[in-house]
Short mmCIF file of C-alpha atoms in Angstrom, two decimals:
data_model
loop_
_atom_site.label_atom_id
_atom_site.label_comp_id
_atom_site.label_asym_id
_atom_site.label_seq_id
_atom_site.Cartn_x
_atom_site.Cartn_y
_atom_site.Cartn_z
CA UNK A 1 2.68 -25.41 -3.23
CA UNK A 2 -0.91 -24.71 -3.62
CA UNK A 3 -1.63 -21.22 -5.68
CA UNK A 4 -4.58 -19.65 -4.75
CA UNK A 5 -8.03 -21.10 -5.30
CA UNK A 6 -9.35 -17.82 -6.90
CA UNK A 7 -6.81 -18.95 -9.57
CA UNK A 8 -7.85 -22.46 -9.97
CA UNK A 9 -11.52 -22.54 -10.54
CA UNK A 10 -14.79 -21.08 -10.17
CA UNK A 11 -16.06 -21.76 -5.87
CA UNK A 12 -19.04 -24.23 -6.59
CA UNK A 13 -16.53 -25.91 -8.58
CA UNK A 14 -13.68 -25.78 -6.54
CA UNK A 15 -15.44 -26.28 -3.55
CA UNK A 16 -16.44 -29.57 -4.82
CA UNK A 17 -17.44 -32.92 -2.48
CA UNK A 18 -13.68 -33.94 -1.96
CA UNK A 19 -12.40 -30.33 -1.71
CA UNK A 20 -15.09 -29.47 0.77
CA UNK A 21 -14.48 -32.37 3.19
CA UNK A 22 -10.56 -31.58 3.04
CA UNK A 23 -11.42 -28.34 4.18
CA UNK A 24 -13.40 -28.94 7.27
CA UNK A 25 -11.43 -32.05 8.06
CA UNK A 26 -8.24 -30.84 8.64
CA UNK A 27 -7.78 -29.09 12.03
CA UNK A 28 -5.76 -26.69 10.77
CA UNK A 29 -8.30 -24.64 8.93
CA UNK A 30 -10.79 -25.41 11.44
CA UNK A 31 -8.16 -23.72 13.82
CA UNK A 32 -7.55 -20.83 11.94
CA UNK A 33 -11.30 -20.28 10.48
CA UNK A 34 -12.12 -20.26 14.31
CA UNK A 35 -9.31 -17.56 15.21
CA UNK A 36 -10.38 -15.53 12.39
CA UNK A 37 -14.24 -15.62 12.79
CA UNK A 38 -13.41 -14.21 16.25
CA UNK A 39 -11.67 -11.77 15.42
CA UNK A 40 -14.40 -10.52 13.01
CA UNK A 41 -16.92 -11.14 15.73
CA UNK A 42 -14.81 -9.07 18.11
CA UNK A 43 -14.04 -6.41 15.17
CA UNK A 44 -17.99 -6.16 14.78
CA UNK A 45 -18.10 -4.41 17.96
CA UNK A 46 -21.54 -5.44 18.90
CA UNK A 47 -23.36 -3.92 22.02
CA UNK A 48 -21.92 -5.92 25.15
CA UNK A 49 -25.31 -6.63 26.57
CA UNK A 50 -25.84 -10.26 26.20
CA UNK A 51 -28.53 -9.83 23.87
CA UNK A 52 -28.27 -12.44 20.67
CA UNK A 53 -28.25 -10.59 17.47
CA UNK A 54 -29.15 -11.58 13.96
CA UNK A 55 -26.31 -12.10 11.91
CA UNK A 56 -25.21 -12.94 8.56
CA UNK A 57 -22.14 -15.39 7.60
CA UNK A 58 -20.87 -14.28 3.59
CA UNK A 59 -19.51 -17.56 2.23
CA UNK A 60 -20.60 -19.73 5.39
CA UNK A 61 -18.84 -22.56 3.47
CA UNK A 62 -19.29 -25.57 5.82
CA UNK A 63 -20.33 -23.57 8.94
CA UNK A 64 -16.91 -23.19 10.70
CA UNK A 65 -17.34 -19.63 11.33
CA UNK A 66 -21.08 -19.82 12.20
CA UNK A 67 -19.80 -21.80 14.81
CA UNK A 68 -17.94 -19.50 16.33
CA UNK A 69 -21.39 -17.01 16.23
CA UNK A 70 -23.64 -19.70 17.57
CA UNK A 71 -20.74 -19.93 20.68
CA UNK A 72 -21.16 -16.59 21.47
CA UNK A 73 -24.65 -17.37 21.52
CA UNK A 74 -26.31 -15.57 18.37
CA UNK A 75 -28.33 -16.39 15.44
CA UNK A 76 -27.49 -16.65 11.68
CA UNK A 77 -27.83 -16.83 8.58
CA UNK A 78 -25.00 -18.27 6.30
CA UNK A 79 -24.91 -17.95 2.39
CA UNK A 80 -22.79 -19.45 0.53
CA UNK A 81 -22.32 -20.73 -3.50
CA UNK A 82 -21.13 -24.20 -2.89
CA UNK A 83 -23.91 -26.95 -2.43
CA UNK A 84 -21.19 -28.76 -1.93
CA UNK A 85 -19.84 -26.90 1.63
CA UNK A 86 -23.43 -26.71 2.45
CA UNK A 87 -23.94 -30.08 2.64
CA UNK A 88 -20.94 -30.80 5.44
CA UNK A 89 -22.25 -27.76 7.04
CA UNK A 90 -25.64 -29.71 7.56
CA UNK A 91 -23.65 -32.59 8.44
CA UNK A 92 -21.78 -30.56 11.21
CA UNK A 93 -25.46 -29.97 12.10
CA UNK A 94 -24.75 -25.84 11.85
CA UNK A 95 -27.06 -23.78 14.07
CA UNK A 96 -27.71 -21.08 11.68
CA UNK A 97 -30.00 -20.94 8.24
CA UNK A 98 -28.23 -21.68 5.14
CA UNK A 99 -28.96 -20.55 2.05
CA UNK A 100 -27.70 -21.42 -1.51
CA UNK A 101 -26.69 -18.45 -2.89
CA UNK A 102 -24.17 -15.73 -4.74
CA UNK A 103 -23.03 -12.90 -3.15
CA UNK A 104 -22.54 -11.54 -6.43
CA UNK A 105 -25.86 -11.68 -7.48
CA UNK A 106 -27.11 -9.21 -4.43
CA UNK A 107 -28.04 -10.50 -1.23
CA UNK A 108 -31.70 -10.82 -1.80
CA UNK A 109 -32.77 -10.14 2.13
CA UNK A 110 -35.38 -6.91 3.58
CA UNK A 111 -33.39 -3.80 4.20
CA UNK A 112 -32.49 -2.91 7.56
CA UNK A 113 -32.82 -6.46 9.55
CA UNK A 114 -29.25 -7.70 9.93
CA UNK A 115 -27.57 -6.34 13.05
CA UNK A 116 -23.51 -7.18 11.59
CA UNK A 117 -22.53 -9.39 9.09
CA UNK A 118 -18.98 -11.44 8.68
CA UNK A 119 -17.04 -13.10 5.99
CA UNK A 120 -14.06 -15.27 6.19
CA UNK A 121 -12.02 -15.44 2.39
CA UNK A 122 -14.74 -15.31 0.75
CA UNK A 123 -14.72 -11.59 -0.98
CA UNK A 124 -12.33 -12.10 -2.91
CA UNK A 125 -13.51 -13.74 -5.08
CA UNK A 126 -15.76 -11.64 -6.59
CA UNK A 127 -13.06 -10.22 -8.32
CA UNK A 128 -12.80 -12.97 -10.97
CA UNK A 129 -15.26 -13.18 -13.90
CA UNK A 130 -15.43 -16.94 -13.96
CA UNK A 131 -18.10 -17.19 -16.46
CA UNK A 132 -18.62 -14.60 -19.42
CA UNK A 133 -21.29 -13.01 -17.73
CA UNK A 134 -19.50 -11.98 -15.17
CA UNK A 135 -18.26 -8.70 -14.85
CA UNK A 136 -16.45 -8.12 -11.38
CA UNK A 137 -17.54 -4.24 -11.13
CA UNK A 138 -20.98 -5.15 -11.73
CA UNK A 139 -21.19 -8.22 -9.19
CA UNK A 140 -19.26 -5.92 -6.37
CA UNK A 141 -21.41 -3.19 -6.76
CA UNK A 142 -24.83 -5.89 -6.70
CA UNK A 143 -22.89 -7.03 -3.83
CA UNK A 144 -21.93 -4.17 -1.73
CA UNK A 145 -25.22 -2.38 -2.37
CA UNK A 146 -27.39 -4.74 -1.02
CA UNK A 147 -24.98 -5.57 1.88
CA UNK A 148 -25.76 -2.36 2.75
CA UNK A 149 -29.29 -2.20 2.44
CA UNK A 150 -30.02 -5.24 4.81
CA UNK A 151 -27.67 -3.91 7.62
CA UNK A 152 -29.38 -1.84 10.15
CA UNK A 153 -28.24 1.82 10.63
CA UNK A 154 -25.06 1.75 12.90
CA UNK A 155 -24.59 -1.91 11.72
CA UNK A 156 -20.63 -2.96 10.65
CA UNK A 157 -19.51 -5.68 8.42
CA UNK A 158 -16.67 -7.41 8.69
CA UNK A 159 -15.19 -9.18 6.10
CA UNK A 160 -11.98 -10.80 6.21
CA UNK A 161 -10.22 -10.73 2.34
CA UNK A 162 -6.63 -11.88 0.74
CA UNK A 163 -6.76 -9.54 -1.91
CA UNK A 164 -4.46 -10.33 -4.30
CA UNK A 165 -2.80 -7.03 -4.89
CA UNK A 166 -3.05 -3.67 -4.18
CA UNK A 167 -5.34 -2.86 -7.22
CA UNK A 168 -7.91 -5.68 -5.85
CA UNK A 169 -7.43 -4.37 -2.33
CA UNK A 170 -8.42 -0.78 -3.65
CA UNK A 171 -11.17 -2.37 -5.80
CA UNK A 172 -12.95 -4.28 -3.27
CA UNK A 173 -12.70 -1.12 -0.58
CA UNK A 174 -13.54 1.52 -3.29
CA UNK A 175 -16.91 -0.28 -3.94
CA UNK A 176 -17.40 -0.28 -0.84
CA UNK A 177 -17.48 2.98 -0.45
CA UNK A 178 -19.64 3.89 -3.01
CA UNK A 179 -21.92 1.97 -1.59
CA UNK A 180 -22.34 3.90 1.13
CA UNK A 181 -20.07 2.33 4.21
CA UNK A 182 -17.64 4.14 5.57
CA UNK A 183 -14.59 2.57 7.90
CA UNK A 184 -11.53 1.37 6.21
CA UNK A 185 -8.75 -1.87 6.35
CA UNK A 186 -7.61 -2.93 9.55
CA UNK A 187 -4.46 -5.40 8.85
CA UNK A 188 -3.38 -7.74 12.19
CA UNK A 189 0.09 -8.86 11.95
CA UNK A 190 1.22 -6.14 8.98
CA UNK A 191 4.81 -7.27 9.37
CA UNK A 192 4.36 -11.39 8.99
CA UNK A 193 4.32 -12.01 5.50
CA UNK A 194 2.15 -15.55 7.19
CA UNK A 195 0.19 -13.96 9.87
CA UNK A 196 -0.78 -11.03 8.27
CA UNK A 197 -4.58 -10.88 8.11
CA UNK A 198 -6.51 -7.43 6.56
CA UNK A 199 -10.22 -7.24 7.55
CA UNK A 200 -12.47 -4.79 5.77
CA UNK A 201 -14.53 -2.94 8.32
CA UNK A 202 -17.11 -1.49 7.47
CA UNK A 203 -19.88 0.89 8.96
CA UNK A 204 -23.43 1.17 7.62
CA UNK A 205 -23.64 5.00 7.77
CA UNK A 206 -21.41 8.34 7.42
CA UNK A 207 -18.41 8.11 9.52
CA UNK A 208 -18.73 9.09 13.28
CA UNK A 209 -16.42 8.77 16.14
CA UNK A 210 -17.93 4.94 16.96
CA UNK A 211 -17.42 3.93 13.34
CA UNK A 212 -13.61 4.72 13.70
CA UNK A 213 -11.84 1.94 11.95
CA UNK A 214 -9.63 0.03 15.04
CA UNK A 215 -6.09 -1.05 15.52
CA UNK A 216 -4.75 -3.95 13.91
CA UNK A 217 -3.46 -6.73 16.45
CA UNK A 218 0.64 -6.65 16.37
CA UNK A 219 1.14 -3.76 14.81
CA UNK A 220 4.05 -1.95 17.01
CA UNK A 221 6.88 -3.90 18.05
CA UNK A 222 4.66 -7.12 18.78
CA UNK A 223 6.17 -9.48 16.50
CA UNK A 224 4.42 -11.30 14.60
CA UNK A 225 6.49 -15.01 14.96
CA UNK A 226 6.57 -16.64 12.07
CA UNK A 227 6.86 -20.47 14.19
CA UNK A 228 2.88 -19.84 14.84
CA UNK A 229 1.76 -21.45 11.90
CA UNK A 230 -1.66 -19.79 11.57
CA UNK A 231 -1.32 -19.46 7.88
CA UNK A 232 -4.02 -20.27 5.76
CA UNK A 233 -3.70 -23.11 3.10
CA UNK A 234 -5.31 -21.15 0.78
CA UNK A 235 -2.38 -18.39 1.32
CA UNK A 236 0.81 -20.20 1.25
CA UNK A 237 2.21 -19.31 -1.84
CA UNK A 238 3.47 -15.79 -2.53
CA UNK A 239 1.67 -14.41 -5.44
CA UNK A 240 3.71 -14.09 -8.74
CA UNK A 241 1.03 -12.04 -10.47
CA UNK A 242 1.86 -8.71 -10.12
CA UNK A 243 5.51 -9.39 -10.00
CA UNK A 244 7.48 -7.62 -13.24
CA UNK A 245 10.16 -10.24 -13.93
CA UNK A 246 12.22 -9.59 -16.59
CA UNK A 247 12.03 -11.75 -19.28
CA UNK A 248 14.58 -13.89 -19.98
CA UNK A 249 17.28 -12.28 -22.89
CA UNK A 250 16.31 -13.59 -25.58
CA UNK A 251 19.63 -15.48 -28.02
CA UNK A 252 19.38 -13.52 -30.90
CA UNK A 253 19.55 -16.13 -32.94
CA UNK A 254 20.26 -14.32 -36.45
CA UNK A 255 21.79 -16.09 -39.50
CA UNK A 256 24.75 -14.75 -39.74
CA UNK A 257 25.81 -15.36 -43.63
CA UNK A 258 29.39 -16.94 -44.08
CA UNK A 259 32.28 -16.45 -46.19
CA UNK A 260 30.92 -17.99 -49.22
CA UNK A 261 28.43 -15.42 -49.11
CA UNK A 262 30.68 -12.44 -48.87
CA UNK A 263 33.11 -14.09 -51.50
CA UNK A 264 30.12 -14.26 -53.97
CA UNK A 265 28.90 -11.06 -53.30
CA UNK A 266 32.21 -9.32 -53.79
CA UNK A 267 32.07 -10.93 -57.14
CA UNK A 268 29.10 -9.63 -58.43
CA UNK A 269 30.19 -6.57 -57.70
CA UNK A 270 33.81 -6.95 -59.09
CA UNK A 271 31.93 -7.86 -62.37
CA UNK A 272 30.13 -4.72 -62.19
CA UNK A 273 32.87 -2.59 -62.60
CA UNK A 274 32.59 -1.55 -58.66
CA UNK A 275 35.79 -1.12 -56.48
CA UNK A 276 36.14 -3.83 -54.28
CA UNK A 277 38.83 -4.69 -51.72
CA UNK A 278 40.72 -8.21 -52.22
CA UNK A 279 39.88 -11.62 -50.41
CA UNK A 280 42.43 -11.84 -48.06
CA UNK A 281 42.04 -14.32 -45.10
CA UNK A 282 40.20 -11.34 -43.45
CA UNK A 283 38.03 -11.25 -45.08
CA UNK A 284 34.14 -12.53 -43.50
CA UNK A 285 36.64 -13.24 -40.39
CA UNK A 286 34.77 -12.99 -37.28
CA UNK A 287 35.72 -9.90 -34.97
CA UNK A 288 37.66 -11.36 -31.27
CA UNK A 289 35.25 -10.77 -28.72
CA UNK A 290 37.33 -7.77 -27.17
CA UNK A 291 37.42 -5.82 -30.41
CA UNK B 1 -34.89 -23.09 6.91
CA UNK B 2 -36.24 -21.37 10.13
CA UNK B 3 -39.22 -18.74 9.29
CA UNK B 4 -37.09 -16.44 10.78
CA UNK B 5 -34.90 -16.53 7.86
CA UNK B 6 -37.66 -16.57 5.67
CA UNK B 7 -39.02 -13.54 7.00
CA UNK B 8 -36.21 -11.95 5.55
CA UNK B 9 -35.68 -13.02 2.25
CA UNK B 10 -36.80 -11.61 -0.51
CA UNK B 11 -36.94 -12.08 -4.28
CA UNK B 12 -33.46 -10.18 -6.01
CA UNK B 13 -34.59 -10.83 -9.59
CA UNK B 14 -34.03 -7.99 -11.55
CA UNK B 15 -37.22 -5.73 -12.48
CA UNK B 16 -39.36 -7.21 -9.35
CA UNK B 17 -39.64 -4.66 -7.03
CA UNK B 18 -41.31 -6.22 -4.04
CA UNK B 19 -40.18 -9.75 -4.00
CA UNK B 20 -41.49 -10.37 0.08
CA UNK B 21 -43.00 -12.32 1.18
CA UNK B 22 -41.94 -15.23 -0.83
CA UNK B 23 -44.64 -17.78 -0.71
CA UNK B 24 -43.92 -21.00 0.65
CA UNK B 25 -44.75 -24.20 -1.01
CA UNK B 26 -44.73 -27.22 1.79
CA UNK B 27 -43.44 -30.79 0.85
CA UNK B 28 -42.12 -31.70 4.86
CA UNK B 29 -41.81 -29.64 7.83
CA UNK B 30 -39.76 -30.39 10.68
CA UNK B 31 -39.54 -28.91 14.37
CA UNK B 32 -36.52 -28.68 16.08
CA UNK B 33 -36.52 -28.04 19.72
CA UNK B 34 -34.45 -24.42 20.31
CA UNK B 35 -33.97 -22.90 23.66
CA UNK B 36 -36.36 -19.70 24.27
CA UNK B 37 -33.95 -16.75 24.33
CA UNK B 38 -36.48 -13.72 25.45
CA UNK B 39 -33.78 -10.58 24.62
CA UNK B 40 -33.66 -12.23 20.87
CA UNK B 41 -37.44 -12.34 20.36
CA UNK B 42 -37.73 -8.76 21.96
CA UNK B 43 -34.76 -7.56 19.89
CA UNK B 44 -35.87 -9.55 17.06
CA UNK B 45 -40.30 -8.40 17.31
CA UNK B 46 -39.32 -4.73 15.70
CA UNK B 47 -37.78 -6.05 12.72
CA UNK B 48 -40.29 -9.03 11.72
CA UNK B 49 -42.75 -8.65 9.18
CA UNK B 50 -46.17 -9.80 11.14
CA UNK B 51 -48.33 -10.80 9.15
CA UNK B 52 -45.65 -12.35 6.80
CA UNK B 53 -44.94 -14.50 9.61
CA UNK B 54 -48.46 -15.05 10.35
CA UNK B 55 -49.05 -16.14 7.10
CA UNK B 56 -45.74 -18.63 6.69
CA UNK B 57 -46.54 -20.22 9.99
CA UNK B 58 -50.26 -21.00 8.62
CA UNK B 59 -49.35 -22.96 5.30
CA UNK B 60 -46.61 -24.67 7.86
CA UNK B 61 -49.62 -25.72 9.90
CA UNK B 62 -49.34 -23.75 12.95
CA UNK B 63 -52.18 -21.42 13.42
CA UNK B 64 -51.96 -20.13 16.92
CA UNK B 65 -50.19 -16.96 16.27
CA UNK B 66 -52.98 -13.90 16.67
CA UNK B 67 -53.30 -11.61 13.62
CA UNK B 68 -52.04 -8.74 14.96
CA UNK B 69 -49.22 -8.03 17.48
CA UNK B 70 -47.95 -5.15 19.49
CA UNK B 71 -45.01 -4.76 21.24
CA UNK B 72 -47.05 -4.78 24.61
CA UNK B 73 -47.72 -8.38 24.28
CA UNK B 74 -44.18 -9.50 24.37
CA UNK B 75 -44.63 -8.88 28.03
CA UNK B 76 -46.80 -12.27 27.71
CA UNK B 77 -44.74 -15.59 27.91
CA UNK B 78 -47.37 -17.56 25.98
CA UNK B 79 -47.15 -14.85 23.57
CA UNK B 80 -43.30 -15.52 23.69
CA UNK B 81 -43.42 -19.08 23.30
CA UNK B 82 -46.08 -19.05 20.25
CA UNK B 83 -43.24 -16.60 19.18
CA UNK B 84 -40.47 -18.77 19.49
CA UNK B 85 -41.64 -21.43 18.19
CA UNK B 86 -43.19 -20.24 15.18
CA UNK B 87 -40.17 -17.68 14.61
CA UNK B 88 -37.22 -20.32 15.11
CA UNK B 89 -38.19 -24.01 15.88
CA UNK B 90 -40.50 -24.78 12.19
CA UNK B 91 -38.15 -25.34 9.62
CA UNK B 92 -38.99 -26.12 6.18
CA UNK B 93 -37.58 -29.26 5.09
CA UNK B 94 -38.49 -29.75 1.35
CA UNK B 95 -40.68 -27.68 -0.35
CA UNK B 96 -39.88 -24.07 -2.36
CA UNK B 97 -40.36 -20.51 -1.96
CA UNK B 98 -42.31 -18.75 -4.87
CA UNK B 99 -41.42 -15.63 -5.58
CA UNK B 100 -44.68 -13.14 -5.17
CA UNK B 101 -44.66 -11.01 -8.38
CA UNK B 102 -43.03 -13.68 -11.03
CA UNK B 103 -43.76 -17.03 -9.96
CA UNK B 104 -40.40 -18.19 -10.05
CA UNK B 105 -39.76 -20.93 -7.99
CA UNK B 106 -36.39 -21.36 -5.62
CA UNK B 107 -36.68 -24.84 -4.22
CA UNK B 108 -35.45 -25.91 -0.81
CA UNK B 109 -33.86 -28.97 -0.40
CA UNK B 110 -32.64 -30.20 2.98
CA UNK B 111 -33.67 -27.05 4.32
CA UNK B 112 -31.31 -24.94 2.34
CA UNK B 113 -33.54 -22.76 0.10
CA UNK B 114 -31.24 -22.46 -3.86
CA UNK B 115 -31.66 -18.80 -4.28
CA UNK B 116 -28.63 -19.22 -7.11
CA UNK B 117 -30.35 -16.99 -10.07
CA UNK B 118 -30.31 -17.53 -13.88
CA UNK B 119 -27.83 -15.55 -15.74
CA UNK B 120 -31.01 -13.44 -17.52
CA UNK B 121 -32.66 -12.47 -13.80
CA UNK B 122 -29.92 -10.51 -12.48
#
């Protein structure tokens, strides 16, 4: 079983030539990257009017989800960390602009000119310091901040996140906050340990009644059926992290001294002048284990 | 990288504080055909930096836009198409993007402009 790739390595080094080509060639993540970019798209709640908007794909990777925005007939720009991803993206011949970039570094782009911006998996990972100068508070807060400063007034973001515990889910949506966004987790599928899926959505403003976060998908009674195998890859495996195990009882594995030992001991005090009881053959006899 | 895109970057180095426009150094330029989308350009005219755009499309070699530009003349199609093109069908192949205040170069390669910063710039 695969652990997560947050664990594994840094993204422009996971996300390496063979790693990126796995990804986009198996039709399983293509599948599910499609399903989710939709739902962001849908969860983004843009004006029904036909009008393409300008939007912005967080960790593009190799253009799956841009696809899914080009479909729908809008433009984009994608930014992503991995050359690597990139270059299969250009190869898929991706509609939108890409850009080499970290997220964590600040988006580098004019306030107020994005009209919604997405991001499949990606946020997560700015909760790992992958090289010493990285300092996952710092690089959330670059991030967030300008995030909000390039989305128009009334803009949302979607991102789409597998935190990997509570205290990272809290992290990532406290920052968000701070920054200025109001709107809150939306979670599709909270009772499929597989399906489950938690967007971030986010509103570029104070809250008001059209920034109220929406339902999850399957959250009463719809069951989430585990036989639909839209799991992600990267998602199989349970995480172990925050689980307390108890470690294993240690043998305590003392010396225990023999009956030469006690013999000689009770010698050295007999020749002392102490009281000491006799050697019998109980003596330095071990106890039965029901004493 | 479509000028559209370029129109919206700007520098993120830490300590510059007007990084736009980023100036754009031309190795190859290539045109790609798009479909004219009038809503987009109309949505799009309020939140472009003119003369920015102006400017890009000139060291691209394309000098038909018109200095200045009011929302009234979007109800022209040849303003529209002069638009369109310049806004979405030049892309800058090879080249780099300078940034205004410290010279630093981001180079584009295949059309994807490396904005990746130095540890020490952010």
């Amino acid at each position: 079983m695969a652990s997560r790739p947050e664990l594994q390595a840094p993204p422009e080094i996971f996300y390496n030539d063979d790693e990126a080509r796995k990804y986009t060639s198996s039709s399983r993540i293509i599948d599910i990257q499609a399903k989710l970019s939709e739902r962001a798209l849908e969860l983004l709640a843009l004006p029904d009017d036909g009008v393409p908007r300008l939007l912005l794909d967080i960790g593009c990777g190799s253009g799956l989800s841009g696809e899914t925005l080009t479909d729908n007939g809008h433009q984009w720009i994608g930014l992503d960390i991995s050359q690597s991803m990139l270059d299969i993206a250009l190869e898929r011949e991706a509609e939108g602009d890409l850009i080499l970039g970290d997220m964590g570094q600040g988006l580098g782009l004019r306030p107020g000119v994005i009209d919604g911006a997405i991001s499949i998996s990606a946020v997560q990972w700015l909760c790992n310091a992958d090289k010493s100068s990285h300092e996952p508070r710092i690089r959330l807060k670059a991030f967030f901040g300008s995030l909000y400063r390039c989305l128009a007034r009334g803009a949302r973001a979607v991102l789409q996140v597998y935190p990997e515990n509570l205290a990272q889910r809290e992290l990532i949506l406290g920052f968000a906050m701070r920054a200025g966004f109001s709107g809150g987790v939306v979670v599709d599928y909270p009772h499929s340990t597989k399906k489950r899926k938690e967007y971030l959505v986010l509103t570029c403003g104070p809250p008001s009644l059209s920034s109220a976060t929406p339902k999850g998908k399957g959250e009463d009674g719809e069951s989430g059926s585990d036989e639909d195998s839209s799991d992600d890859e990267e998602n199989q495996s349970v995480s172990v992290s925050d689980r307390h195990r108890p470690r294993k009882k240690q043998k305590l594995n003392k010396k225990v001294k023999g009956r030469e030992w006690v013999l000689r001991k009770k010698e050295q005090m007999r020749r002392k002048g102490n009281a000491v009881p006799l050697d019998t053959k109980y003596t330095a006899r071990k106890r039965k284990a029901r004493f | 990288m479509r000028l559209l895109t370029h129109n919206m970057l700007s520098s993120n180095i830490k300590g510059v504080t007007n990084g736009f426009p980023l100036r754009i150094e031309v190795e190859k330029v290539v045109e790609k055909e798009v479909d004219l989308n009038m809503d987009f350009l109309r949505n799009m005219f309020a939140k472009i930096e003119w003369k920015a755009l102006v400017e890009a499309s000139r060291t691209m070699g394309y000098s038909e836009l018109p200095d200045d530009a009011e929302s009234s003349m979007l109800d022209s199609d040849e303003f529209l198409r002069k638009f369109h093109h310049a806004l979405l069908e030049l892309h800058l192949e090879e080249g780099a993007l300078v940034c205004p205040e410290t010279g630093r170069k981001f180079p584009v390669n295949k059309g994807i402009p490396n904005m990746l910063l130095h540890e020490d710039e952010v």
